[in-house]
Coordinates of N, CA and C in Angstrom, one line a residue:
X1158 N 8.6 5.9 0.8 CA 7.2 6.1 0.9 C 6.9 7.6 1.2
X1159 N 6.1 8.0 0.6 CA 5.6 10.0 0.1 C 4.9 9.6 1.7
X1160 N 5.3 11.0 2.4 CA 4.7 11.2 3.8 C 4.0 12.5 3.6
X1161 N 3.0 13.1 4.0 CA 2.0 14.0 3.9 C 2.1 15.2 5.1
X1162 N 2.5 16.3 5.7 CA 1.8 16.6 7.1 C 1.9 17.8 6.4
X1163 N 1.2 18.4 7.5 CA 1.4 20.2 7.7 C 2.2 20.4 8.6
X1164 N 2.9 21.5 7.6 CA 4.0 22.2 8.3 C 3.5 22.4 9.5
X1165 N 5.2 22.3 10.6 CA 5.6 23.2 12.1 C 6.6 23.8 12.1
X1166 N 6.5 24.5 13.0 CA 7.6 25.1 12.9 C 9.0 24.5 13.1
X1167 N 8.9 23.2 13.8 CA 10.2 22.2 13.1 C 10.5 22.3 11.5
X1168 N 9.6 22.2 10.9 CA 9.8 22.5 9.3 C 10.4 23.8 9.1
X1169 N 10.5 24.9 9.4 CA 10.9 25.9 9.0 C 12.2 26.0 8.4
X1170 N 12.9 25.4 8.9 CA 14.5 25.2 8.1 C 14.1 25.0 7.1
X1171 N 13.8 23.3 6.8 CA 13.6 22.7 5.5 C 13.0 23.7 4.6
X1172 N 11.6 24.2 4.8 CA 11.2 25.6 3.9 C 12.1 26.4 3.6
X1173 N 13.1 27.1 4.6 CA 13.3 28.1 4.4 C 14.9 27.7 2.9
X1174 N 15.3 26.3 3.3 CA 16.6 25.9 2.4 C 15.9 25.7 1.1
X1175 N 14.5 25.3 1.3 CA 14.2 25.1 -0.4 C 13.4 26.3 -1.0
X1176 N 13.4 27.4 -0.3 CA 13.0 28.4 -0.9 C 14.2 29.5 -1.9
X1177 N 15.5 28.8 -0.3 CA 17.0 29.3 -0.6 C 17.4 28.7 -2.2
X1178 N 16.8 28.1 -2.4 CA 17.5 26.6 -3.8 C 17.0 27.4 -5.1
X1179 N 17.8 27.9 -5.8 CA 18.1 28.7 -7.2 C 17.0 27.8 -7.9
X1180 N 17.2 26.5 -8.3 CA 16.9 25.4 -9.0 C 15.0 25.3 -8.8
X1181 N 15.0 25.5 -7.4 CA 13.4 25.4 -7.4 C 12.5 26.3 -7.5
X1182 N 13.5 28.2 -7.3 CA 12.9 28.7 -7.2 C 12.8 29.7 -8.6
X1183 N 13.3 29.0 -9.5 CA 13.9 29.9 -10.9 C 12.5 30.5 -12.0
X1184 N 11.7 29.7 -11.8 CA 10.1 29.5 -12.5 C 9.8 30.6 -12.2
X1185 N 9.5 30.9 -10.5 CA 8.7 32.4 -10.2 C 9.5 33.7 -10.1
X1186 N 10.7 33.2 -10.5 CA 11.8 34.9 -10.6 C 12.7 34.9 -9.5
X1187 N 13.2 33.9 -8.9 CA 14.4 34.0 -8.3 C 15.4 33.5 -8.8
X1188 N 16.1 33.1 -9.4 CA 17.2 32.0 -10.1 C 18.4 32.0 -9.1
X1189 N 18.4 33.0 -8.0 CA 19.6 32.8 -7.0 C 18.9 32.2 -6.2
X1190 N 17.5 31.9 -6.0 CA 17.0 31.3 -4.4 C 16.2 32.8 -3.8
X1191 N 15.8 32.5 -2.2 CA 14.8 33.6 -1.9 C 15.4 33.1 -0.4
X1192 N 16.1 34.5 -0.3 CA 17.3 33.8 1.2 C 16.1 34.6 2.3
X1193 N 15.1 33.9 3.2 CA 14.7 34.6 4.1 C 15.0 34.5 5.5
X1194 N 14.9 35.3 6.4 CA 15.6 35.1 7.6 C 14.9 34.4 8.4
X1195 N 15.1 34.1 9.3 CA 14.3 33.2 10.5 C 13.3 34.2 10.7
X1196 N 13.5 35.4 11.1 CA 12.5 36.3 12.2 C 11.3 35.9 11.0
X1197 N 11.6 36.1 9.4 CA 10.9 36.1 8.5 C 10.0 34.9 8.3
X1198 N 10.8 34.0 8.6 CA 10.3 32.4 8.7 C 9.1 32.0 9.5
X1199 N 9.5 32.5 10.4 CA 8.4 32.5 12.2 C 7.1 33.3 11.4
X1200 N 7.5 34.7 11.7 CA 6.0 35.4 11.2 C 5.2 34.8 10.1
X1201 N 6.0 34.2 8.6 CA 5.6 33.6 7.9 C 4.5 32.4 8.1
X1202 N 5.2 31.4 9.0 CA 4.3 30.2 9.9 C 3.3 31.0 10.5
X1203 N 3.4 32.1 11.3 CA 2.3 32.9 11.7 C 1.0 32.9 11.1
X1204 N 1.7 33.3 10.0 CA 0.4 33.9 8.8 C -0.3 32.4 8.6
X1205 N 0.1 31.7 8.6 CA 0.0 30.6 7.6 C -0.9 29.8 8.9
X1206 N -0.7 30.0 10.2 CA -1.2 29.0 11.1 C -2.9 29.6 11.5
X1207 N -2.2 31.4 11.4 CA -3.7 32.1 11.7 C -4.9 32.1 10.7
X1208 N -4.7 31.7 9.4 CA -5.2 31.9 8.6 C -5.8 30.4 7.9
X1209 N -5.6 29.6 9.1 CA -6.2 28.4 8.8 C -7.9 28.3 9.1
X1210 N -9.1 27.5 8.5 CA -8.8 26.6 7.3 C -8.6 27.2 6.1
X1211 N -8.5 28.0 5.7 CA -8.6 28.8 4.1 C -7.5 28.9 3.9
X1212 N -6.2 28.6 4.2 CA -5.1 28.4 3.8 C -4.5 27.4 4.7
X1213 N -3.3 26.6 4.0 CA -2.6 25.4 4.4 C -1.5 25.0 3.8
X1214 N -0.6 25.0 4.7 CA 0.8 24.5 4.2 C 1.2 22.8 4.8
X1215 N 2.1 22.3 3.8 CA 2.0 21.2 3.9 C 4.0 20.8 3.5
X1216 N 4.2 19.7 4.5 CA 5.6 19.2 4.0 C 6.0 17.8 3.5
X1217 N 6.5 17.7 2.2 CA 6.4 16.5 1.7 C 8.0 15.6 2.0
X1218 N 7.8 14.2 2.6 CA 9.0 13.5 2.7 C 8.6 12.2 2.2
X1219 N 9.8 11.9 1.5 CA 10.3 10.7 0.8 C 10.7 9.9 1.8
X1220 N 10.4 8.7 2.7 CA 11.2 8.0 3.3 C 12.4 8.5 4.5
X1221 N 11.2 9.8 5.3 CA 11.5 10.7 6.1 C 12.7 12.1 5.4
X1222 N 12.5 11.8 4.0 CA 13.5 12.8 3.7 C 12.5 14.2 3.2
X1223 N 13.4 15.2 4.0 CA 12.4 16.6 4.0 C 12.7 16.4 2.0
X1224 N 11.3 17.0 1.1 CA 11.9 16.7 -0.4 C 10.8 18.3 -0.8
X1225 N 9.7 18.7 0.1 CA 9.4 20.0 -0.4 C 7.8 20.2 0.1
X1226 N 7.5 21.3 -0.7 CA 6.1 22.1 0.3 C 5.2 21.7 -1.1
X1227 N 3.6 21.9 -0.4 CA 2.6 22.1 -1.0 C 1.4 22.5 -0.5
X1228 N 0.4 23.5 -1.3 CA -0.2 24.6 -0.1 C -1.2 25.1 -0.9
X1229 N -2.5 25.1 0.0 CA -3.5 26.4 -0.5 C -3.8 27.2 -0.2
X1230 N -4.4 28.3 -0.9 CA -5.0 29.8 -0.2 C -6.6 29.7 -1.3
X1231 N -7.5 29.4 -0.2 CA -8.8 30.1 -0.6 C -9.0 31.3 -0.8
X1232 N -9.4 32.2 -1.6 CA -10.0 33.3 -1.6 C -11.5 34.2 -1.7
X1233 N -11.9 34.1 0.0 CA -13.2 34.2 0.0 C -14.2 35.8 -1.0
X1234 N -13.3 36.3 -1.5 CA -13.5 37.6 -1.9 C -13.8 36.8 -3.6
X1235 N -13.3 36.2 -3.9 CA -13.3 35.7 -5.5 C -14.1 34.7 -5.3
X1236 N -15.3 34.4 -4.9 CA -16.0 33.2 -5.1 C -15.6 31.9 -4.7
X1237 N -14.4 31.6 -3.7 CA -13.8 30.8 -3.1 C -13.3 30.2 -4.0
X1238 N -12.3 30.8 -4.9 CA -11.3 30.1 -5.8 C -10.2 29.8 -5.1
X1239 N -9.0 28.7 -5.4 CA -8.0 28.7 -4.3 C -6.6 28.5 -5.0
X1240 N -5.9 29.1 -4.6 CA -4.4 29.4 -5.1 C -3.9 27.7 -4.5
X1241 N -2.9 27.1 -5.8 CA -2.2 26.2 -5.2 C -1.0 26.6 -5.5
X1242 N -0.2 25.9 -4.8 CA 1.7 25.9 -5.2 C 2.1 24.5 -4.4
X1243 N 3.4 24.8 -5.7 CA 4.2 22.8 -5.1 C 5.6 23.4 -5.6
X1244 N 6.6 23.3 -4.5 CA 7.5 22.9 -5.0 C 8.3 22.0 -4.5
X1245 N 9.5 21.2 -5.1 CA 10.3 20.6 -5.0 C 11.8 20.3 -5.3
X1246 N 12.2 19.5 -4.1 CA 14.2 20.2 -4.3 C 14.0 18.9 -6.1
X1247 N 15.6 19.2 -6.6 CA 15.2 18.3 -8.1 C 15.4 17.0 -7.4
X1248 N 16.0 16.3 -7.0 CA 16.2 15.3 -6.3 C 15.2 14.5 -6.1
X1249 N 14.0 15.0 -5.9 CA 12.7 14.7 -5.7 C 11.7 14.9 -6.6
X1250 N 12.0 15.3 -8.0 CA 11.3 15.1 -9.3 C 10.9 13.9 -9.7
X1251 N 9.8 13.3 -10.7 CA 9.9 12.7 -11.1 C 9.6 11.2 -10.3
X1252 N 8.9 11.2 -8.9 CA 8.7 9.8 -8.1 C 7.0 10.1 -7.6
X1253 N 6.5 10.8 -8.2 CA 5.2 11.2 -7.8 C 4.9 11.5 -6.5
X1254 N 6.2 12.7 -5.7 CA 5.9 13.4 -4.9 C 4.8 14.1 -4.6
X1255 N 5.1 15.2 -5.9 CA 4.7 16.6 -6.2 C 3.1 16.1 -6.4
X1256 N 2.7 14.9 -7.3 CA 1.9 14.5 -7.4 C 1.1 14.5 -6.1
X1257 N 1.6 13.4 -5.4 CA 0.8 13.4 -4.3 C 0.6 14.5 -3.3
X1258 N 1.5 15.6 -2.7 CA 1.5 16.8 -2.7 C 0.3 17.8 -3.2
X1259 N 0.4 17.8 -4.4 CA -0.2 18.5 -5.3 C -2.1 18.2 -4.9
X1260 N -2.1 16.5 -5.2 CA -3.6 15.9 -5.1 C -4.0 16.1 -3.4
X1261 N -3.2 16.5 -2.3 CA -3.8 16.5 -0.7 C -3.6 18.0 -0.7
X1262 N -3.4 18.8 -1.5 CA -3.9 20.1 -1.1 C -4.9 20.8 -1.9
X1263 N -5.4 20.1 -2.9 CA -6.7 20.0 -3.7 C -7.6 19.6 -2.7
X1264 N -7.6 18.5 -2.1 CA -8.1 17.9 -1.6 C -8.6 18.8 -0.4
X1265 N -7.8 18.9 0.4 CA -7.8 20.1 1.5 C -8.7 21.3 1.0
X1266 N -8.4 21.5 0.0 CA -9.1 23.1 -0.4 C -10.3 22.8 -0.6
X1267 N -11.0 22.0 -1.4 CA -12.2 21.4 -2.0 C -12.8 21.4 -0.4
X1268 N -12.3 20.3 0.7 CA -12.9 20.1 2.0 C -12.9 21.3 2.9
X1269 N -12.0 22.3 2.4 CA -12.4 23.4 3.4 C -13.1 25.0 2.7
X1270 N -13.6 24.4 1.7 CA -14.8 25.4 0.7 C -14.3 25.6 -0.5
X1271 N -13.2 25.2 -0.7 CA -13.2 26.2 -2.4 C -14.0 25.5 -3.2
X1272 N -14.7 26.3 -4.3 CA -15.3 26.5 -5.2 C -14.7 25.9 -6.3
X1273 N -13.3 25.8 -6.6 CA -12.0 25.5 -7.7 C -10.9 25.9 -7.4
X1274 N -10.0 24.9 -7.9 CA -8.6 25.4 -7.9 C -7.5 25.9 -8.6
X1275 N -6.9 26.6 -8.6 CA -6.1 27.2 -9.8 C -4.4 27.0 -9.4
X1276 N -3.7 27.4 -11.0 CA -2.6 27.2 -10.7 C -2.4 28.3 -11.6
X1277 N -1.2 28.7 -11.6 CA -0.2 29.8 -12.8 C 1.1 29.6 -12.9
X1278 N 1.6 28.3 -13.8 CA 2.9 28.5 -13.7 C 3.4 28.7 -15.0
X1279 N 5.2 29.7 -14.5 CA 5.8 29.6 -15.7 C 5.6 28.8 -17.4
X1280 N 5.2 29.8 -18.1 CA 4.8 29.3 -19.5 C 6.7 28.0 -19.7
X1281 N 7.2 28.6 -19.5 CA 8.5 27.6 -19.7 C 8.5 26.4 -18.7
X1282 N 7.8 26.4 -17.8 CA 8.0 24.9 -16.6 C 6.9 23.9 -17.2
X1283 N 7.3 23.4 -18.3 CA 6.3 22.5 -19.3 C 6.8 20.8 -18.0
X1284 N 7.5 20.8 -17.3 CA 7.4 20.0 -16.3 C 6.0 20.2 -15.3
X1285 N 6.0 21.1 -14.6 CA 4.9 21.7 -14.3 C 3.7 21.6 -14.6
X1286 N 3.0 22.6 -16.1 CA 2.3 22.2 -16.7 C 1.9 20.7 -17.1
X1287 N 2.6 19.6 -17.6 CA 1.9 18.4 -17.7 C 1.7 18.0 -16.5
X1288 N 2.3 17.9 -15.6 CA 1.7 17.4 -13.9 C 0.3 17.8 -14.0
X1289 N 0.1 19.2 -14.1 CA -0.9 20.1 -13.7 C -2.6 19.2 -14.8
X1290 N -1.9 19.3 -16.1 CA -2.8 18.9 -17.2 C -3.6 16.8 -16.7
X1291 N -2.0 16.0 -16.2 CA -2.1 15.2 -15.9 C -3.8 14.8 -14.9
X1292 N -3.2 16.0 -13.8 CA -4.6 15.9 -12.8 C -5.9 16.5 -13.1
X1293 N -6.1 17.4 -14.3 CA -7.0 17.3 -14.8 C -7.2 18.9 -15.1
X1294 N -6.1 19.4 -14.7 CA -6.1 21.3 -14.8 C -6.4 21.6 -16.6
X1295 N -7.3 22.6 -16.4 CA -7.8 22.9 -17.7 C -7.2 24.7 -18.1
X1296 N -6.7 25.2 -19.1 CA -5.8 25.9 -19.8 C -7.4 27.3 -19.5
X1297 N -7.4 28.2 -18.9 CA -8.5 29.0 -19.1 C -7.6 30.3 -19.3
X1298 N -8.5 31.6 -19.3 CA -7.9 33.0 -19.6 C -7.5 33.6 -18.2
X1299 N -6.9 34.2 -17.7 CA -6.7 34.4 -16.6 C -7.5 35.6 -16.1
X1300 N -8.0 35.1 -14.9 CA -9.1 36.9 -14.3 C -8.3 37.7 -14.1
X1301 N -9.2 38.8 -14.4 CA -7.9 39.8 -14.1 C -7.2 40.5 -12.8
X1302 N -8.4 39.9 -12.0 CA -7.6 40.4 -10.4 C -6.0 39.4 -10.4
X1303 N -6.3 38.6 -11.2 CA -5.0 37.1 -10.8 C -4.1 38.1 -12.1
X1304 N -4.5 38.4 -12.8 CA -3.5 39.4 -14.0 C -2.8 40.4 -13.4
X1305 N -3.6 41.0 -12.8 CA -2.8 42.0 -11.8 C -2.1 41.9 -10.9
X1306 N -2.0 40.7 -10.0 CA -1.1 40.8 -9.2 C 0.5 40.1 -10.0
X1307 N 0.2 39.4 -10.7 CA 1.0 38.7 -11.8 C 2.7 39.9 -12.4
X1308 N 1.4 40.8 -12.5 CA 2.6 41.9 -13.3 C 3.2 41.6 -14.1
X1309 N 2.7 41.1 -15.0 CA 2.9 40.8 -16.6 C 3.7 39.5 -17.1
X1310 N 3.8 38.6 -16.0 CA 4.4 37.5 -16.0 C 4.4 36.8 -17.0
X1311 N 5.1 35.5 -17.5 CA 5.0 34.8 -18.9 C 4.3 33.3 -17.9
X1312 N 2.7 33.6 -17.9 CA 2.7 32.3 -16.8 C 1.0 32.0 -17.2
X1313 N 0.7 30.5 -17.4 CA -0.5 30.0 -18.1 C -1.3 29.6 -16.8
X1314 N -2.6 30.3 -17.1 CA -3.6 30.1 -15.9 C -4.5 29.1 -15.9
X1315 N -4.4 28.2 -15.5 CA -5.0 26.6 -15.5 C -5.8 26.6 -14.1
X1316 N -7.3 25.7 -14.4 CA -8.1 25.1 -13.1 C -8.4 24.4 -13.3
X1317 N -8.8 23.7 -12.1 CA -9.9 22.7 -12.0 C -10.8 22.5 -10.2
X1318 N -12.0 22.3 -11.2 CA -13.3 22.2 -10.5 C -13.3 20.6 -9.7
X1319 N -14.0 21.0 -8.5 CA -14.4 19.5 -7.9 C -15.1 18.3 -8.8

């Protein structure tokens, strides 16, 4: 059974091993993993606890098994559009984790102001992409503040509206 919470900093491991995971993190440019340290870990939760409600992190478990994160960031400067992200270890593909993950941090975002949600993943994570198309994400041009931070990425900018 898919369990839902926001991250603590008991979670921090689990984050910090599936950030470490080549496999999950190959889409946004790590293909060795993203080895961060604890001190890094802590201040990270920092950010993420001070900066609540407009942002939210979240930890997904299968039948109490830690299986991966999902998260938003409102952006009150862009007309309260909201960044999402999901990932997951592979192990955990494919059982409508990510799904449900994915649908409670919409959810979250929508209830704590955003306007719309977006996503930008790798033009190659066609796993990704249908999830995304699945829940209703629509293929748009990307703004160009979201172009710019991108840095020329190969990555399709998809939203959806409440």
């Amino acid at each position: 059974m898919v369990a839902i919470r926001e991250t603590t900093s008991k979670d921090l491991n689990d984050v910090q091993r599936l950030w470490a995971d080549g496999d999950v993190m190959k889409f946004i440019g790590f293909p060795e993993g993203l080895h961060e340290t604890d001190e890094y870990m802590k201040k990270w939760f920092s950010w993420i606890e001070q900066g609540k409600p407009l942002q939210n992190h979240y930890s997904l478990f299968d039948d109490g098994v830690y299986c991966g994160e999902s998260f938003y960031s409102i952006d009150v400067d862009h007309d309260y559009s909201a960044s999402l992200d999901i990932k997951l270890f592979s192990f955990a593909r494919g059982k409508g984790i990510g799904s449900a993950g994915l649908k409670h941090a919409i959810e979250e975002a929508f209830a704590n102001g955003a306007k719309l949600v977006w996503v930008d993943p790798n033009r190659h994570n066609v796993k990704a992409i249908a999830l995304y198309q699945r829940l209703g994400f629509i293929e748009k041009e990307m703004p160009a503040y979201i172009a710019q931070l991108e840095d020329g990425a190969d990555l399709v900018y998809m939203e959806l509206k409440p």
